[in-house]
CSV table of C-alpha atoms in Angstrom, one decimal:
chain,number,residue,atom,x,y,z
X,1,MET,CA,133.8,181.7,82.3
X,2,LEU,CA,132.3,179.6,85.3
X,3,LEU,CA,133.4,182.3,88.0
X,4,TRP,CA,130.3,184.8,86.5
X,5,PHE,CA,127.9,182.2,87.9
X,6,LEU,CA,127.9,184.5,91.5
X,7,PRO,CA,127.2,187.4,89.7
X,8,ILE,CA,124.1,185.8,87.9
X,9,PHE,CA,123.1,184.4,90.6
X,10,LEU,CA,123.0,187.6,92.6
X,11,LEU,CA,121.4,189.3,90.0
X,12,LEU,CA,118.6,186.5,89.8
X,13,ILE,CA,118.0,186.8,93.6
X,14,MET,CA,117.8,190.9,93.5
X,15,ILE,CA,114.8,190.7,90.5
X,16,GLY,CA,112.8,188.4,93.3
X,17,LEU,CA,113.5,184.6,92.0
X,18,PRO,CA,113.4,182.3,94.5
X,19,VAL,CA,116.8,181.0,96.2
X,20,VAL,CA,116.3,177.6,95.0
X,21,PHE,CA,115.8,178.6,91.4
X,22,ALA,CA,118.2,180.7,91.2
X,23,LEU,CA,120.8,178.3,92.5
X,24,LEU,CA,120.1,176.0,89.7
X,25,ALA,CA,119.4,178.8,87.0
X,26,SER,CA,122.7,180.5,87.0
X,27,PRO,CA,125.1,177.7,87.1
X,28,ILE,CA,122.6,175.7,84.1
X,29,ALA,CA,122.5,179.3,82.1
X,30,LEU,CA,126.6,179.3,82.4
X,31,ILE,CA,127.1,175.4,81.3
X,32,MET,CA,125.2,175.6,78.4
X,33,LEU,CA,127.6,178.2,77.0
X,34,GLU,CA,130.6,176.5,78.1
X,35,GLY,CA,128.9,173.1,75.7
X,36,ASP,CA,128.4,169.4,76.6
X,37,GLN,CA,124.8,170.1,78.5
X,38,ARG,CA,123.5,166.8,78.2
X,39,ASN,CA,126.2,165.6,80.3
X,40,VAL,CA,126.9,168.6,82.6
X,41,VAL,CA,122.8,169.8,83.3
X,42,ALA,CA,122.3,165.6,83.7
X,43,GLY,CA,125.2,165.6,86.6
X,44,LEU,CA,123.6,168.6,88.0
X,45,TYR,CA,120.1,167.6,88.6
X,46,ARG,CA,121.5,164.0,90.0
X,47,ASN,CA,123.6,166.2,92.6
X,48,LEU,CA,120.0,167.5,93.5
X,49,TYR,CA,118.9,164.3,94.2
X,50,ASN,CA,122.0,163.0,96.0
X,51,GLY,CA,122.3,166.4,97.7
X,52,MET,CA,119.0,165.3,99.4
X,53,ASP,CA,119.3,161.7,99.8
X,54,SER,CA,120.8,161.7,103.2
X,55,PHE,CA,120.5,160.0,106.4
X,56,PRO,CA,122.0,162.9,108.5
X,57,LEU,CA,119.5,165.1,107.0
X,58,MET,CA,116.7,163.3,108.0
X,59,ALA,CA,117.0,164.9,111.4
X,60,LEU,CA,115.5,168.3,109.9
X,61,PRO,CA,112.4,167.0,109.1
X,62,PHE,CA,112.1,165.1,112.6
X,63,PHE,CA,112.8,168.1,114.8
X,64,MET,CA,110.9,170.3,111.9
X,65,LEU,CA,107.8,167.9,113.0
X,66,ALA,CA,108.4,167.7,116.9
X,67,GLY,CA,108.3,171.7,116.7
X,68,GLU,CA,104.6,171.7,114.9
X,69,ILE,CA,103.9,169.0,117.4
X,70,MET,CA,104.9,171.1,120.3
X,71,ASN,CA,103.3,174.5,119.1
X,72,ARG,CA,100.0,172.8,118.1
X,73,GLY,CA,99.7,170.9,121.2
X,74,GLY,CA,99.6,174.0,123.7
X,75,ILE,CA,103.1,174.5,124.3
X,76,THR,CA,103.8,178.1,123.2
X,77,LEU,CA,101.3,179.4,126.2
X,78,ARG,CA,102.8,177.2,129.0
X,79,LEU,CA,106.3,178.5,128.3
X,80,VAL,CA,104.8,182.1,128.0
X,81,GLU,CA,102.9,181.6,131.2
X,82,PHE,CA,106.2,180.0,133.1
X,83,SER,CA,108.4,183.0,131.8
X,84,GLN,CA,106.1,185.1,133.5
X,85,ALA,CA,106.1,183.7,136.7
X,86,PHE,CA,109.3,183.7,136.8
X,87,MET,CA,110.4,187.6,135.2
X,88,GLY,CA,107.5,189.4,134.7
X,89,HIS,CA,108.0,191.5,137.7
X,90,LEU,CA,111.3,192.8,136.3
X,91,ARG,CA,111.6,196.2,135.1
X,92,GLY,CA,110.6,195.9,131.6
X,93,GLY,CA,109.0,192.6,132.2
X,94,LEU,CA,107.0,191.3,129.2
X,95,ALA,CA,110.3,192.1,127.0
X,96,HIS,CA,112.2,189.9,129.4
X,97,VAL,CA,109.6,187.3,129.4
X,98,ASN,CA,109.5,187.2,125.6
X,99,ILE,CA,113.2,186.7,125.6
X,100,LEU,CA,113.2,184.2,128.2
X,101,ALA,CA,110.4,182.4,126.3
X,102,SER,CA,112.3,182.3,122.8
X,103,ILE,CA,115.6,180.7,124.7
X,104,LEU,CA,113.2,177.7,126.1
X,105,PHE,CA,111.3,177.4,122.7
X,106,ALA,CA,114.4,177.3,121.3
X,107,GLY,CA,115.0,173.9,122.8
X,108,LEU,CA,112.0,172.8,121.6
X,109,SER,CA,111.7,173.9,117.4
X,110,GLY,CA,115.2,174.9,116.3
X,111,SER,CA,113.4,177.6,114.2
X,112,ALA,CA,113.3,181.5,114.1
X,113,VAL,CA,110.8,181.5,112.1
X,114,ALA,CA,108.8,179.5,114.4
X,115,ASP,CA,109.7,181.1,117.0
X,116,THR,CA,108.7,184.5,116.0
X,117,SER,CA,105.3,183.6,114.7
X,118,ALA,CA,104.4,181.1,117.6
X,119,LEU,CA,105.4,183.5,120.1
X,120,GLY,CA,104.9,187.1,118.2
X,121,SER,CA,101.1,185.8,118.3
X,122,THR,CA,100.8,185.4,121.9
X,123,LEU,CA,103.2,188.1,122.9
X,124,ILE,CA,103.0,191.1,120.5
X,125,PRO,CA,99.7,191.7,120.9
X,126,ALA,CA,100.1,191.1,125.0
X,127,MET,CA,103.1,193.7,125.2
X,128,GLU,CA,101.3,196.4,123.5
X,129,LYS,CA,97.9,196.3,126.0
X,130,ASN,CA,100.5,196.7,129.1
X,131,GLY,CA,102.0,200.0,127.6
X,132,TYR,CA,104.5,198.5,124.8
X,133,THR,CA,104.5,200.1,121.8
X,134,ARG,CA,103.6,198.0,118.4
X,135,LYS,CA,107.3,198.4,117.0
X,136,PHE,CA,109.0,197.8,120.6
X,137,ALA,CA,107.5,194.5,120.6
X,138,ALA,CA,107.9,193.1,117.4
X,139,ALA,CA,111.6,194.4,117.4
X,140,ILE,CA,112.3,192.5,120.6
X,141,THR,CA,110.4,189.3,119.3
X,142,ALA,CA,112.3,189.0,116.2
X,143,ALA,CA,115.9,190.0,117.6
X,144,SER,CA,115.1,187.2,120.1
X,145,SER,CA,113.8,184.6,117.7
X,146,VAL,CA,117.4,184.2,116.1
X,147,ILE,CA,118.1,182.4,119.4
X,148,GLY,CA,116.2,179.4,118.0
X,149,PRO,CA,118.6,178.4,115.6
X,150,ILE,CA,121.7,178.9,117.8
X,151,ILE,CA,120.4,176.3,121.0
X,152,PRO,CA,119.8,173.1,120.1
X,153,PRO,CA,118.3,171.4,118.1
X,154,SER,CA,119.3,173.6,115.1
X,155,GLY,CA,118.3,173.2,112.1
X,156,ILE,CA,121.3,175.3,110.0
X,157,MET,CA,123.7,173.1,112.1
X,158,ILE,CA,123.0,169.8,111.0
X,159,ILE,CA,122.8,171.6,107.5
X,160,TYR,CA,126.6,172.7,108.3
X,161,ALA,CA,127.3,169.2,109.9
X,162,TYR,CA,126.6,167.4,106.8
X,163,VAL,CA,127.7,169.8,104.4
X,164,MET,CA,131.6,169.8,106.0
X,165,GLY,CA,131.3,166.4,107.6
X,166,GLU,CA,131.4,167.6,111.1
X,167,SER,CA,129.7,166.1,114.3
X,168,VAL,CA,126.3,167.2,114.8
X,169,ALA,CA,126.3,166.6,118.1
X,170,ALA,CA,129.4,168.9,119.0
X,171,LEU,CA,128.0,171.7,117.0
X,172,PHE,CA,124.8,171.4,119.3
X,173,LEU,CA,126.7,171.4,122.3
X,174,ALA,CA,129.0,174.6,120.9
X,175,GLY,CA,125.9,176.8,120.4
X,176,ILE,CA,124.2,176.2,124.1
X,177,VAL,CA,126.4,179.2,125.7
X,178,PRO,CA,126.2,181.7,122.2
X,179,GLY,CA,123.0,181.0,122.3
X,180,VAL,CA,122.2,181.7,126.2
X,181,LEU,CA,124.7,184.6,126.1
X,182,VAL,CA,122.8,185.9,123.0
X,183,GLY,CA,119.6,186.3,125.5
X,184,VAL,CA,121.5,187.4,128.3
X,185,GLY,CA,123.0,190.3,126.3
X,186,LEU,CA,119.2,190.9,125.3
X,187,MET,CA,118.0,191.4,128.5
X,188,VAL,CA,120.8,193.4,129.7
X,189,MET,CA,120.0,195.7,126.7
X,190,VAL,CA,116.1,195.9,127.6
X,191,ARG,CA,117.4,196.9,131.2
X,192,LEU,CA,119.1,199.6,130.1
X,193,MET,CA,116.1,200.7,127.8
X,194,ALA,CA,113.9,200.4,130.2
X,195,ASP,CA,114.7,203.4,132.5
X,196,LYS,CA,115.2,205.6,129.2
X,197,TYR,CA,112.0,205.0,127.2
X,198,ASP,CA,110.1,204.3,130.6
X,199,LEU,CA,108.9,200.7,129.7
X,200,PRO,CA,106.4,199.8,131.8
X,201,LYS,CA,106.9,198.6,135.1
X,202,ALA,CA,105.4,195.1,135.8
X,203,GLU,CA,104.3,192.6,138.3
X,204,ARG,CA,105.0,188.8,138.9
X,205,ILE,CA,102.5,187.5,136.3
X,206,VAL,CA,100.7,183.9,137.8
X,207,ARG,CA,97.3,183.4,136.6
X,208,LYS,CA,94.9,182.4,139.4
X,209,ASP,CA,93.3,178.8,139.7
X,210,GLN,CA,94.7,176.5,137.5
X,211,THR,CA,94.3,173.2,137.0
X,212,ILE,CA,96.5,169.9,136.1
X,213,THR,CA,95.3,166.5,135.1
X,214,PRO,CA,96.3,164.1,137.5
X,215,LEU,CA,98.6,162.1,134.8
X,216,GLU,CA,100.1,165.5,133.7
X,217,SER,CA,100.8,166.2,137.8
X,218,ALA,CA,102.0,162.5,138.0
X,219,VAL,CA,104.5,162.9,135.0
X,220,SER,CA,105.9,166.3,136.1
X,221,PHE,CA,106.6,165.1,139.5
X,222,ALA,CA,108.7,161.9,138.6
X,223,LEU,CA,110.2,164.4,135.6
X,224,ILE,CA,111.3,167.3,138.1
X,225,ARG,CA,112.9,164.4,140.6
X,226,ILE,CA,114.6,162.5,137.9
X,227,ASN,CA,116.3,166.1,136.2
X,228,ILE,CA,117.5,166.8,140.1
X,229,ALA,CA,118.9,163.5,140.4
X,230,GLY,CA,120.7,163.6,136.8
X,231,ILE,CA,122.1,166.9,138.0
X,232,LEU,CA,123.8,165.7,140.9
X,233,TYR,CA,124.6,162.3,138.8
X,234,ALA,CA,126.4,164.5,136.6
X,235,VAL,CA,128.9,166.1,139.5
X,236,SER,CA,129.3,162.3,140.7
X,237,GLY,CA,132.7,162.7,140.3
X,238,LEU,CA,132.8,164.9,144.0
X,239,VAL,CA,130.9,161.8,145.5
X,240,THR,CA,133.1,159.1,144.3
X,241,TRP,CA,136.1,161.3,145.6
X,242,VAL,CA,134.6,161.9,148.7
X,243,LEU,CA,133.8,158.3,149.4
X,244,PRO,CA,136.4,155.7,150.0
X,245,MET,CA,134.5,153.1,147.5
X,246,GLN,CA,133.9,152.7,144.2
X,247,ILE,CA,130.1,152.9,143.2
X,248,SER,CA,128.2,152.7,139.7
X,249,GLY,CA,126.5,155.2,138.1
X,250,TRP,CA,123.4,153.4,138.9
X,251,MET,CA,124.2,153.2,142.5
X,252,ILE,CA,125.0,156.9,142.3
X,253,PHE,CA,121.6,157.7,140.6
X,254,LEU,CA,119.7,155.8,142.9
X,255,ILE,CA,121.1,157.4,146.1
X,256,ALA,CA,120.9,161.0,144.2
X,257,LEU,CA,117.1,160.1,143.9
X,258,PRO,CA,115.8,160.5,147.7
X,259,ILE,CA,117.6,163.6,147.7
X,260,ALA,CA,116.4,165.4,144.8
X,261,HIS,CA,113.1,164.2,146.2
X,262,ALA,CA,114.0,166.3,149.3
X,263,VAL,CA,115.1,169.2,147.1
X,264,ALA,CA,111.7,169.2,145.7
X,265,GLN,CA,109.5,169.1,148.7
X,266,ALA,CA,111.5,172.3,150.3
X,267,THR,CA,111.0,174.1,147.5
X,268,LYS,CA,107.5,173.4,147.3
X,269,ALA,CA,107.2,174.6,150.8
X,270,ARG,CA,108.4,177.9,149.7
X,271,VAL,CA,106.4,179.2,146.6
X,272,SER,CA,102.6,179.5,146.2
X,273,ASN,CA,100.6,176.6,145.1
X,274,ASP,CA,99.5,178.5,141.4
X,275,PHE,CA,103.3,179.2,141.2
X,276,ARG,CA,104.0,175.0,141.4
X,277,LEU,CA,101.6,174.4,139.2
X,278,VAL,CA,102.3,176.7,136.5
X,279,CYS,CA,106.1,175.4,136.8
X,280,LYS,CA,104.7,171.4,136.8
X,281,LYS,CA,102.6,172.5,133.2
X,282,ALA,CA,105.9,173.7,131.9
X,283,VAL,CA,108.0,170.5,133.0
X,284,ALA,CA,106.9,168.1,130.3
X,285,PRO,CA,107.7,170.4,127.4
X,286,LEU,CA,110.4,171.6,128.7
X,287,GLN,CA,112.0,167.8,128.7
X,288,THR,CA,112.2,167.7,125.0
X,289,PRO,CA,115.7,169.3,125.0
X,290,ILE,CA,116.8,167.6,127.8
X,291,ILE,CA,115.7,164.4,126.2
X,292,ILE,CA,117.4,165.3,123.2
X,293,LEU,CA,121.1,166.5,124.5
X,294,GLY,CA,120.8,163.4,127.4
X,295,GLY,CA,120.5,160.9,125.1
X,296,ILE,CA,123.3,162.4,122.2
X,297,LEU,CA,125.8,162.7,125.4
X,298,ILE,CA,125.7,159.2,127.2
X,299,GLY,CA,125.4,157.5,123.3
X,300,VAL,CA,122.1,156.4,123.4
X,301,PHE,CA,121.1,157.8,119.9
X,302,THR,CA,122.7,159.4,117.3
X,303,PRO,CA,121.4,163.1,116.5
X,304,THR,CA,119.1,162.0,113.7
X,305,GLU,CA,117.7,159.3,116.1
X,306,ALA,CA,117.2,161.8,118.8
X,307,SER,CA,115.4,163.9,116.0
X,308,ALA,CA,112.7,160.7,116.0
X,309,VAL,CA,112.6,160.2,119.5
X,310,ALA,CA,112.0,163.8,120.0
X,311,VAL,CA,108.8,163.4,117.7
X,312,ALA,CA,107.8,160.7,119.8
X,313,TYR,CA,108.0,162.2,122.9
X,314,ALA,CA,106.1,165.0,121.6
X,315,LEU,CA,103.5,163.2,120.0
X,316,ILE,CA,102.8,161.3,123.4
X,317,ILE,CA,102.6,164.5,125.7
X,318,SER,CA,100.3,166.1,123.4
X,319,PHE,CA,97.9,163.4,122.7
X,320,PHE,CA,97.9,161.2,126.4
X,321,VAL,CA,99.2,163.7,129.0
X,322,LEU,CA,98.6,167.0,127.9
X,323,ARG,CA,95.7,165.7,125.8
X,324,SER,CA,96.0,169.4,123.3
X,325,MET,CA,96.1,167.1,120.1
X,326,ASN,CA,93.8,164.7,118.1
X,327,SER,CA,93.8,163.0,114.9
X,328,ARG,CA,92.6,166.1,112.8
X,329,ASP,CA,95.4,168.1,114.4
X,330,LEU,CA,97.6,165.9,113.3
X,331,VAL,CA,96.9,165.9,110.0
X,332,GLU,CA,97.2,169.2,109.8
X,333,VAL,CA,100.6,169.6,111.5
X,334,LEU,CA,101.7,166.6,109.3
X,335,THR,CA,100.9,168.8,106.0
X,336,ARG,CA,102.7,171.5,107.6
X,337,SER,CA,105.6,170.0,108.2
X,338,ALA,CA,106.0,168.4,105.0
X,339,VAL,CA,105.5,171.6,103.1
X,340,SER,CA,108.2,173.1,105.7
X,341,THR,CA,110.4,169.8,105.1
X,342,SER,CA,110.6,169.5,101.3
X,343,ALA,CA,111.3,173.4,101.0
X,344,VAL,CA,114.1,173.1,102.9
X,345,LEU,CA,115.3,169.6,101.5
X,346,LEU,CA,115.2,170.9,98.0
X,347,LEU,CA,116.8,174.2,98.8
X,348,VAL,CA,120.0,172.1,100.3
X,349,GLY,CA,120.0,169.6,97.2
X,350,ALA,CA,119.9,172.6,95.1
X,351,ALA,CA,122.9,174.1,97.0
X,352,VAL,CA,124.8,171.3,96.6
X,353,SER,CA,124.4,170.9,93.4
X,354,PHE,CA,125.5,174.8,93.4
X,355,LYS,CA,128.9,173.9,95.5
X,356,THR,CA,129.7,171.6,92.8
X,357,VAL,CA,129.5,174.2,90.0
X,358,VAL,CA,131.4,175.9,92.5
X,359,SER,CA,134.1,173.7,92.7
X,360,LEU,CA,134.3,173.2,88.9
X,361,SER,CA,135.2,177.1,88.7
X,362,TYR,CA,138.1,177.0,90.7
X,363,ALA,CA,136.3,180.1,93.3
X,364,PRO,CA,137.2,178.5,96.1
X,365,GLN,CA,141.4,178.8,95.4
X,366,ILE,CA,140.7,182.2,93.9
X,367,LEU,CA,138.7,183.5,97.0
X,368,SER,CA,141.4,181.7,99.2
X,369,ASP,CA,144.2,183.4,97.6
X,370,TYR,CA,142.5,186.9,97.9
X,371,ILE,CA,141.8,186.1,101.2
X,372,LEU,CA,145.1,185.5,102.5
X,373,SER,CA,146.3,188.1,100.3
X,374,LEU,CA,144.3,190.8,102.3
X,375,SER,CA,146.5,189.6,105.7
X,376,GLU,CA,148.3,186.7,107.3
X,377,ASN,CA,146.9,187.4,110.8
X,378,PRO,CA,144.3,185.2,111.4
X,379,LEU,CA,142.5,187.7,114.2
X,380,VAL,CA,142.5,190.3,111.2
X,381,LEU,CA,141.0,187.8,109.0
X,382,LEU,CA,138.4,186.5,111.0
X,383,PHE,CA,137.3,190.3,111.4
X,384,LEU,CA,136.9,190.9,108.3
X,385,ILE,CA,135.1,187.6,107.6
X,386,ASN,CA,132.2,188.4,110.1
X,387,ILE,CA,132.2,191.6,108.0
X,388,LEU,CA,131.4,189.4,105.1
X,389,LEU,CA,128.8,186.7,106.7
X,390,PHE,CA,127.4,189.6,108.1
X,391,ILE,CA,126.5,191.1,104.9
X,392,VAL,CA,125.7,188.1,103.1
X,393,GLY,CA,123.6,187.1,105.6
X,394,MET,CA,121.5,191.0,105.4
X,395,PHE,CA,120.9,189.3,102.0
X,396,LEU,CA,120.5,185.2,101.9
X,397,ASP,CA,119.3,183.1,104.0
X,398,ALA,CA,121.0,181.0,106.4
X,399,GLY,CA,121.0,177.3,105.0
X,400,PRO,CA,122.0,178.2,101.4
X,401,ALA,CA,124.7,180.9,102.6
X,402,ILE,CA,126.3,177.9,104.8
X,403,ILE,CA,126.1,175.4,101.7
X,404,ILE,CA,127.5,177.8,99.3
X,405,LEU,CA,130.3,179.6,101.6
X,406,GLY,CA,130.7,176.9,104.1
X,407,PRO,CA,133.3,174.5,101.8
X,408,ILE,CA,135.0,177.8,100.4
X,409,LEU,CA,135.8,179.4,103.7
X,410,GLY,CA,136.1,176.7,106.8
X,411,PRO,CA,139.0,174.9,105.0
X,412,ILE,CA,140.9,178.3,104.6
X,413,PHE,CA,140.5,179.5,108.5
X,414,VAL,CA,141.1,175.6,109.5
X,415,ASP,CA,144.7,176.2,108.0
X,416,LEU,CA,145.0,179.4,109.9
X,417,GLY,CA,144.6,177.6,113.0
X,418,VAL,CA,140.8,177.9,113.9
X,419,HIS,CA,138.9,174.8,115.1
X,420,PRO,CA,136.3,173.6,112.7
X,421,VAL,CA,134.0,173.4,115.1
X,422,HIS,CA,134.5,177.0,116.4
X,423,PHE,CA,134.4,178.3,112.7
X,424,ALA,CA,130.8,176.6,112.5
X,425,ILE,CA,129.6,178.0,115.4
X,426,ILE,CA,131.3,181.9,114.4
X,427,MET,CA,129.2,181.2,110.7
X,428,SER,CA,126.0,179.9,112.2
X,429,VAL,CA,125.6,182.6,114.7
X,430,ASN,CA,126.5,185.3,112.1
X,431,LEU,CA,124.3,184.1,109.8
X,432,THR,CA,121.4,183.2,111.9
X,433,VAL,CA,121.3,186.9,113.3
X,434,GLY,CA,121.2,187.6,109.4
X,435,LEU,CA,117.3,186.6,109.7
X,436,ALA,CA,116.9,189.3,111.6
X,437,THR,CA,119.3,192.1,109.4
X,438,PRO,CA,117.0,194.7,107.1
X,439,PRO,CA,116.8,195.0,104.2
X,440,MET,CA,115.9,191.0,103.5
X,441,GLY,CA,115.7,189.6,107.2
X,442,LEU,CA,113.0,186.7,106.7
X,443,VAL,CA,112.2,187.5,110.7
X,444,LEU,CA,111.5,191.0,110.0
X,445,PHE,CA,109.1,189.9,107.7
X,446,VAL,CA,107.1,187.5,109.9
X,447,ALA,CA,107.3,189.9,112.7
X,448,SER,CA,105.5,192.5,110.3
X,449,SER,CA,103.2,190.1,109.5
X,450,VAL,CA,102.0,189.1,112.9
X,451,SER,CA,102.4,192.6,114.2
X,452,GLY,CA,100.7,194.3,111.3
X,453,GLU,CA,103.9,196.8,111.7
X,454,LYS,CA,106.1,198.2,108.7
X,455,VAL,CA,109.0,196.2,108.1
X,456,GLU,CA,110.8,199.4,107.9
X,457,THR,CA,109.9,200.7,111.1
X,458,ILE,CA,110.5,197.3,112.9
X,459,SER,CA,114.2,197.9,111.6
X,460,ARG,CA,114.6,200.9,112.9
X,461,ALA,CA,113.7,199.9,116.4
X,462,ILE,CA,115.9,196.4,116.3
X,463,LEU,CA,118.9,198.3,116.0
X,464,PRO,CA,120.0,198.5,119.1
X,465,PHE,CA,119.3,194.0,119.8
X,466,LEU,CA,121.3,194.2,116.5
X,467,ALA,CA,124.1,195.8,117.9
X,468,VAL,CA,124.0,193.5,121.0
X,469,GLU,CA,123.8,190.5,118.6
X,470,VAL,CA,127.2,191.8,116.6
X,471,PHE,CA,128.5,192.5,119.9
X,472,VAL,CA,128.4,188.8,120.8
X,473,ILE,CA,129.4,187.5,117.4
X,474,PHE,CA,133.0,189.1,118.0
X,475,LEU,CA,132.9,187.7,121.6
X,476,ILE,CA,132.6,184.2,120.8
X,477,THR,CA,135.2,184.6,117.8
X,478,TYR,CA,137.8,186.0,119.4
X,479,VAL,CA,137.2,184.1,122.9
X,480,PRO,CA,137.1,180.0,121.8
X,481,ALA,CA,136.4,179.2,125.5
X,482,ILE,CA,132.8,180.6,125.1
X,483,SER,CA,131.7,178.0,122.2
X,484,MET,CA,134.3,175.1,122.6
X,485,THR,CA,134.3,174.3,126.2
X,486,VAL,CA,131.2,172.4,126.5
X,487,PRO,CA,131.9,170.0,123.7
X,488,TYR,CA,135.4,169.7,124.9
X,489,LEU,CA,134.0,168.6,128.6
X,490,ALA,CA,131.7,166.2,127.1
X,491,GLY,CA,134.3,164.3,124.7
X,492,PHE,CA,133.2,165.5,121.5
X,493,LEU,CA,135.9,167.6,119.9
X,494,GLY,CA,138.2,164.0,119.4
X,495,CYS,CA,140.3,164.6,122.4
X,496,GLY,CA,140.2,163.7,126.3
X,497,PRO,CA,140.9,166.0,128.9
X,498,ASP,CA,144.2,164.6,128.9
X,499,VAL,CA,145.7,166.6,125.8
X,500,GLY,CA,144.6,170.2,127.4
X,501,PHE,CA,141.9,172.0,126.4
X,502,ALA,CA,144.6,174.4,124.2
X,503,ALA,CA,145.7,171.6,122.1
X,504,CYS,CA,142.3,170.0,122.0
X,505,ILE,CA,140.7,173.4,120.5
X,506,SER,CA,143.5,173.7,117.6
X,507,PRO,CA,142.3,172.1,114.3
X,508,SER,CA,144.9,169.0,114.7
X,509,PRO,CA,144.5,168.2,118.0
């Protein structure tokens, strides 16, 4: 009888019950019919608490808080100006700016909803003022916002790693290339649409007579040179190969610093003062993803610790460097973050309880037998599962869908020879795109609220961009190297280069 919990869950969702209550109510309704109500219901709510009581999940509230601080601290406008300075001159320039700003904002918040709300309120009116239709502006904002949960830090990847026992760092690294690929694909589509739909021409937009505080200028000066030196350090293998002597890593970094200074000075001489100030004002905010990934890669801290470091860095930048926040702003930011975090963690806890009932119902075994009966070819099954996930993403948020379907589908495809990290990216990207998919895509409603355009109108305008994102999903599905190369090179797949890439990306290297 427990197999009926899925139809009941879907029915509760369709009549408008919030997901968290549907996740709890559907199994309770059937458990009460099964008998032994007191013990089983008590166990269900015990699992609800235990599902939230997890150290790795602490990364979620910290990353959400860091994103709120950055957004309240005026970071959004700086990212938009930086994007306009680089891409505003292209045909359909503000659409390209919208996409690039989403890629940059993804490294700060990791949230599609935050991306749509923050960037949409700035860019949708600007695009409409420059000759774009409001439905097009809202559609490109919603479509590009799904990059947020793909490029690290990513809330849904933290949830997947928690549920499936995978490495958060490996998933973060595996999401970099797919996220950038989605952005590039959207830019290509905008360029193809530019002539057909007569998108407005644009020019490089660099605000004149900008100012920057001496402290922020000094911080940007130092960070630019440290970042360039870091890039040189990353390719230090070439240096040690050329030189006959062994040089320590710190020595290579110290040698790279004057080279980085020379590169920065040479670039400074080739650009205008206003353009240089726009770039310098974006350096400090854009350091957040570098600190997160850099710290994880070199082993300074875990992803959970990295989230706390991101909050500390965001506070320092907003309060002391940019001076764009005060104590009254902090109270509001903490309140908003607490409410958002509570909703997400309650959802995770309810989904963990739901997962317990799923395991008791033998649904995973039944679904596994059914899937394997369709075909023994993993390529065919991956195609079918992508279709299933795409349909699920139309109606269900990414977090609950991952917690419910991950434990069912993950082991099936690992047994078929798909690496667990690869399947995690397939599932995460697919369900993330579902956030912008009609009829229930959450960011569609956010974009509608920000723009004032009807959801139905935005849904029609977003279809070409959804086609690009679906193409990228199948591309990363059938070309594992797209998502697996970065974590493999960084050594986060559990095997070294001596094993070989083909063997390493198999489930059992």
